[in-house]
Coordinates of C-alpha atoms in Angstrom, one line a residue:
X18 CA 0.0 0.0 0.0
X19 CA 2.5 2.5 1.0
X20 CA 4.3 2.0 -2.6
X21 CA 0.7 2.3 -4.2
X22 CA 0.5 5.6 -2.7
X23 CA 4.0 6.8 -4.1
X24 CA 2.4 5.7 -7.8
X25 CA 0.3 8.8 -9.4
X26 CA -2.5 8.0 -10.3
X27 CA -3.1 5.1 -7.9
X28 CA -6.4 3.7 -5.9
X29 CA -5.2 3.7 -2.6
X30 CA -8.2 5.1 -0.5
X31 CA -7.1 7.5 2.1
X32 CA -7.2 7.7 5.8
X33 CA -9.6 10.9 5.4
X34 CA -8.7 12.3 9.0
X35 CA -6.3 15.2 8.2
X36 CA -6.0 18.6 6.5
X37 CA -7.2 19.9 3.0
X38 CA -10.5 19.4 1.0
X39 CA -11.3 16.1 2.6
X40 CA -15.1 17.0 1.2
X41 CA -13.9 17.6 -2.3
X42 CA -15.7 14.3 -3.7
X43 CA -18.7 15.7 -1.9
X44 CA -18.9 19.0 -3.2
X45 CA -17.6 18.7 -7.0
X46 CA -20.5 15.6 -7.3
X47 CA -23.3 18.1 -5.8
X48 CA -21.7 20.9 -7.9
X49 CA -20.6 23.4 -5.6
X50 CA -16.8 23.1 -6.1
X51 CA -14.9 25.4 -8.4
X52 CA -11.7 24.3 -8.6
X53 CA -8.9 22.5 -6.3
X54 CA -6.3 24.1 -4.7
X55 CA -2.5 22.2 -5.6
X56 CA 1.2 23.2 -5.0
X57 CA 0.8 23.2 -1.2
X58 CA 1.1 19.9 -0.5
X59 CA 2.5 16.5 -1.6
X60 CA 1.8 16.6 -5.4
X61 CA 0.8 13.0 -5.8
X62 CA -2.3 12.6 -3.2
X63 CA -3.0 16.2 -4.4
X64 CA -2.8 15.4 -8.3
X65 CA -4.4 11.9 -8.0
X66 CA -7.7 13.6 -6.1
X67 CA -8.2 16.1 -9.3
X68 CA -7.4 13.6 -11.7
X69 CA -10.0 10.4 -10.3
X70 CA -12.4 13.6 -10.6
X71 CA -11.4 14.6 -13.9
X72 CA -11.9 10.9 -15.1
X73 CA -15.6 11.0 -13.9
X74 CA -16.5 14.0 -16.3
X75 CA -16.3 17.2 -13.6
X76 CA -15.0 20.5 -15.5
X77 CA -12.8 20.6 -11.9
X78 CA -9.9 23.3 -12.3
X79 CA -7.1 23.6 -10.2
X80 CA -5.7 26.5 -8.8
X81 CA -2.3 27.3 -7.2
X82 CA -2.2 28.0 -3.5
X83 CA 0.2 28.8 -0.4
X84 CA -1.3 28.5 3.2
X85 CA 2.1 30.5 4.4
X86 CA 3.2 30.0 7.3
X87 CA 0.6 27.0 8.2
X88 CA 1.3 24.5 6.3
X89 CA 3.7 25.5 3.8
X90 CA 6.9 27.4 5.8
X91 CA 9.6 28.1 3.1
X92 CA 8.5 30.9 1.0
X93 CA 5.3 32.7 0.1
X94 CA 4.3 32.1 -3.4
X95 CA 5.5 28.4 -3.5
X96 CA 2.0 27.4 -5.1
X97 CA 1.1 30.1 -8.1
X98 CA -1.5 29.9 -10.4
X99 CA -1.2 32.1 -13.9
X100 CA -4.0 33.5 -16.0
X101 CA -3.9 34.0 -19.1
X102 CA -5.5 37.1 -20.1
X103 CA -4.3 37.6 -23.5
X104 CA -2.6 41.3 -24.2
X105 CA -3.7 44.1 -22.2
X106 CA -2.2 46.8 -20.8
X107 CA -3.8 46.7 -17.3
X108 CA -4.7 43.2 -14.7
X109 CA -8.2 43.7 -14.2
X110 CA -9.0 41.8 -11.4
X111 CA -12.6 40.8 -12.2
X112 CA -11.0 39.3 -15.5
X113 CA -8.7 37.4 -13.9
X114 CA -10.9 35.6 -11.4
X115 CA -13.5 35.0 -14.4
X116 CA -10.4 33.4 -16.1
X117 CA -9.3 31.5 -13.0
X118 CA -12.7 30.2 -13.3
X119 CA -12.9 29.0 -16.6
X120 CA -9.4 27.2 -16.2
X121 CA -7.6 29.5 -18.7
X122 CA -4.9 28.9 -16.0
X123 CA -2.0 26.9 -15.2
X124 CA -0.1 26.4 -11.6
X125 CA 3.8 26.5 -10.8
X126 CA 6.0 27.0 -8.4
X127 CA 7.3 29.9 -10.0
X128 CA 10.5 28.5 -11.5
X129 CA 8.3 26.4 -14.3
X130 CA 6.0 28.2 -17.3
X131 CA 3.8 26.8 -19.5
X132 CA 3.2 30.1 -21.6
X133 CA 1.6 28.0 -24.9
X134 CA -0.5 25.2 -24.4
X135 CA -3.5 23.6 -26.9
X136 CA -5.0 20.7 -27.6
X137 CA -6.4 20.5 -31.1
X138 CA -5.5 24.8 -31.2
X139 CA -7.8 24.8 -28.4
X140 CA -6.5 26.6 -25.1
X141 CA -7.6 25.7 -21.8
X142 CA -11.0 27.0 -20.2
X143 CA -12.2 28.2 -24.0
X144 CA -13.5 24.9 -26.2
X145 CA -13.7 21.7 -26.3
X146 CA -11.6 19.6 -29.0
X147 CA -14.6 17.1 -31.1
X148 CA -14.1 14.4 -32.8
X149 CA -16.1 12.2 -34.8
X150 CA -14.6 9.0 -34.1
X151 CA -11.3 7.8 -32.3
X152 CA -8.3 10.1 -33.8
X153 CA -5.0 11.9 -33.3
X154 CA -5.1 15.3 -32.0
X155 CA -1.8 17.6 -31.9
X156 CA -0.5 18.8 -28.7
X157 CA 1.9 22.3 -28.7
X158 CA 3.1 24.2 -25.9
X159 CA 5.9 26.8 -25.2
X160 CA 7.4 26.6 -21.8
X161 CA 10.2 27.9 -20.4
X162 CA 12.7 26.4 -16.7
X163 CA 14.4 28.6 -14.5
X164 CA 17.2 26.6 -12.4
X165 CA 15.6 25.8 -9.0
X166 CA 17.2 26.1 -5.8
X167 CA 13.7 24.5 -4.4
X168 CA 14.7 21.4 -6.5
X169 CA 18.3 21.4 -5.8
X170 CA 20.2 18.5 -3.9
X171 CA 23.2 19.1 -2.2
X172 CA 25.9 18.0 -3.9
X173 CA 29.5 18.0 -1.8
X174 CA 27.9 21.4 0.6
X175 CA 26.9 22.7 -2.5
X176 CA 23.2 22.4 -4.3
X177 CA 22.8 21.9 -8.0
X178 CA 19.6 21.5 -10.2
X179 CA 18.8 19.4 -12.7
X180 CA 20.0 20.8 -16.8
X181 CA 16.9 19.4 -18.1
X182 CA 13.3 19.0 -17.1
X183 CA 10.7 16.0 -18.9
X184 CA 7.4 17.8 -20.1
X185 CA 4.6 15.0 -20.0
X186 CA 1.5 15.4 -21.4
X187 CA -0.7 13.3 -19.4
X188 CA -4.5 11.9 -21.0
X189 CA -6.9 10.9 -18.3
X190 CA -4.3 10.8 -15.4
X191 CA -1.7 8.5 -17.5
X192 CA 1.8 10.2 -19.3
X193 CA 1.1 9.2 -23.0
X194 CA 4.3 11.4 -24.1
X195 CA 7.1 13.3 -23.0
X196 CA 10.1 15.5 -24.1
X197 CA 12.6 17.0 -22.3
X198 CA 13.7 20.5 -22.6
X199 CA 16.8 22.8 -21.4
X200 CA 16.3 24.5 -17.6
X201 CA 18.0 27.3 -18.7
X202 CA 15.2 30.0 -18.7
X203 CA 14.5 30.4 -22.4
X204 CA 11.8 29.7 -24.5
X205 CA 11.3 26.3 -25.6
X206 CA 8.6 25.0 -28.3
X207 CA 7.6 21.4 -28.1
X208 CA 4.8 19.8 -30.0
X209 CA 3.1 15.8 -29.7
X210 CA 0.9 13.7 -31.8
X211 CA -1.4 11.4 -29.4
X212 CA -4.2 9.2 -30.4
X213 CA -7.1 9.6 -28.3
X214 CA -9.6 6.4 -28.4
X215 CA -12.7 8.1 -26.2
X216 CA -14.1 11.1 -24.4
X217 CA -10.7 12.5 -22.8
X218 CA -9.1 15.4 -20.8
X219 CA -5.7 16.0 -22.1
X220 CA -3.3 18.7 -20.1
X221 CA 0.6 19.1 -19.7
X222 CA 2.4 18.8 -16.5
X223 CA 6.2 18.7 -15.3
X224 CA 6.5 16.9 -12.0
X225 CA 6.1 18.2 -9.5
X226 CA 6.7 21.7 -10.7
X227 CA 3.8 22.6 -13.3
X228 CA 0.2 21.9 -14.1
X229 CA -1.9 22.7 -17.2
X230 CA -5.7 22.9 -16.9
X231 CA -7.2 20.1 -19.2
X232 CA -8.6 20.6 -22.7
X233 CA -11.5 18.1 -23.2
X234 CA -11.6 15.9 -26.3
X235 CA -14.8 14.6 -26.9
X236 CA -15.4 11.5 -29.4
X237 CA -18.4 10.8 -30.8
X238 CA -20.7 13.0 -28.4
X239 CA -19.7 10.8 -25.2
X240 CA -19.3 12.3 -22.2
X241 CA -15.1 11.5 -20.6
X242 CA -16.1 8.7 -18.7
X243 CA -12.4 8.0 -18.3
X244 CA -12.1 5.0 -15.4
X245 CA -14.5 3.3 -13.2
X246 CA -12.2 2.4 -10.8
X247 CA -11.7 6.2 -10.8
X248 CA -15.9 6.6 -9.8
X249 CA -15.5 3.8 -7.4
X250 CA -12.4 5.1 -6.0
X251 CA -14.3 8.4 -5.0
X252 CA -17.1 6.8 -3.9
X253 CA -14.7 5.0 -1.5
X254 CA -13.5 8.7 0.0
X255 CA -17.0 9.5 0.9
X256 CA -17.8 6.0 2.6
X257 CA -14.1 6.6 4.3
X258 CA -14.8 10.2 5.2
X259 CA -18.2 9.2 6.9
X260 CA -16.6 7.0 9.1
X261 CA -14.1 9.5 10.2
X262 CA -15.9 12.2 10.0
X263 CA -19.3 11.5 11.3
X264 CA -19.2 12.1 15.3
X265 CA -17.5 15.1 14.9
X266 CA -20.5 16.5 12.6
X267 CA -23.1 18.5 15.1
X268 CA -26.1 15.8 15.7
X269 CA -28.2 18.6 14.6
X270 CA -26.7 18.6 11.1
X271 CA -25.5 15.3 11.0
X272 CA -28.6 14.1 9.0
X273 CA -28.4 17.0 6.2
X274 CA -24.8 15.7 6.0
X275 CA -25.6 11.9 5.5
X276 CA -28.0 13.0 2.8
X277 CA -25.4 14.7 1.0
X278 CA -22.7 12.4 1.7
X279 CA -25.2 9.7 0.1
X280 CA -26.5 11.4 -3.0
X281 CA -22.8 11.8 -3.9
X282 CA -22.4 8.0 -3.5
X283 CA -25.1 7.6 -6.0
X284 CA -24.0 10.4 -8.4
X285 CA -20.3 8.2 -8.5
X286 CA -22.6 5.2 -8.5
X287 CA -23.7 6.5 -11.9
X288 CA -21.0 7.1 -12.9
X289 CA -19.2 4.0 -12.9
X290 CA -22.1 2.3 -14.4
X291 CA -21.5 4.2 -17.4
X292 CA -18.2 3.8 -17.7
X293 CA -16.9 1.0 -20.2

């Protein structure tokens, strides 16, 4: 189990009795979740929680955060989130949180950029990529590496970075290509052919430094009805969180809570029915 959990994506269940958006399953079923907030934490149990939600359809976005100095004592700024806003010549805030949003976004930690990404020529948080029937669909980015000392090992009492850093592009939680690029700060552009078989969300990640939002492609009108062991693994979160949880809920809203907690069961129920 404990190398499972090291594996990303993997199906370990967790102990649901700590910190973070233990409800998430909850809330993004019932539809009152916006996005996820990553780069805070240990990137694999927080990537493999959006990703098992991604698989079951949700438009779920992630977003960068830093809960400095609680959880996250280094640096403020360790998880960023960038909007893309196309030229302007003034950050309007109401446009940036109605780009945040619509995932026209992708999180770092500030020494990673992915300044280019499509699917398709479709950007994140804009369109959806349709396709007939099974196809290939072309992937481009531009990103650029900084050296980072948050990466660095120490090396004989000095630290050094990695030269190079792989750029995956990951389709419904699994690396389906990769190339690796100079960390030397400039500009790189990389491009990927993928086949895509069904309904899938298709985004670009380098770990554990960078995050693309998805761009859906959709096949033949389907719904991404990616994995059912990633519906059932959900479901399992809820029926784990309810036993953890459910004492410390006030009696008085404890049956509200059930209620919910149960309707999202069935909605992941659903789900994995109709997943192939």
């Amino acid at each position: 189990t404990d190398r499972a959990r090291k594996v990303l994506p993997n199906l370990v269940i967790p102990e649901m009795n700590g910190i973070g958006a233990q409800e998430i399953c909850v809330s993004t079923a019932l539809g009152v979740c916006d996005f996820i907030s990553a780069m805070d934490t240990e990137r694999v149990p927080e990537w493999n929680c959006w990703y098992h939600l991604l698989n079951c359809g949700f438009p779920l976005k992630v977003s960068g955060e830093t809960d400095f100095p609680c959880i996250s004592g280094g640096r403020v700024g360790q998880g960023r989130v960038y909007v893309q806003l196309g030229h302007v010549t003034a950050i309007d805030f109401a446009a940036w949180c109605k780009g945040l949003a619509e995932g026209r976004s992708y999180v770092s930690d500030g020494y990673a950029q992915a300044l280019n990404f499509t699917v398709g020529g479709k950007t994140p948080g804009t369109e959806d990529v349709v396709l007939k029937a099974p196809d290939t669909t072309t992937v481009k980015a531009t990103v650029a590496f900084a050296r980072s000392p948050v990466l660095g090992t120490s090396v004989g009492g000095r630290v050094r970075d990695a030269d190079t850093r792989s750029v995956e592009v990951v389709v419904n939680g699994e690396v389906l290509a990769a190339k690796v690029v100079p960390a030397d700060g400039k500009l790189h552009n990389i491009e990927f052919t993928i086949p895509v078989k069904k309904s899938s969300w298709v985004a670009l990640r380098c770990f554990p430094q960078l995050h693309t939002n998805p761009v859906n492609v959709l096949v033949g009108g389907k719904p991404i009805r990616a994995s059912k062991e990633s519906a059932l693994w959900c479901r399992g979160t809820i029926e784990q969180l309810w036993r953890v949880r459910q004492n410390n809920i006030a009696p008085g809203e404890r049956a509200a809570a059930k209620k919910a907690f149960d309707q999202a069961e069935e909605i992941y129920k659903k789900i994995a029915d109709e997943c192939k």
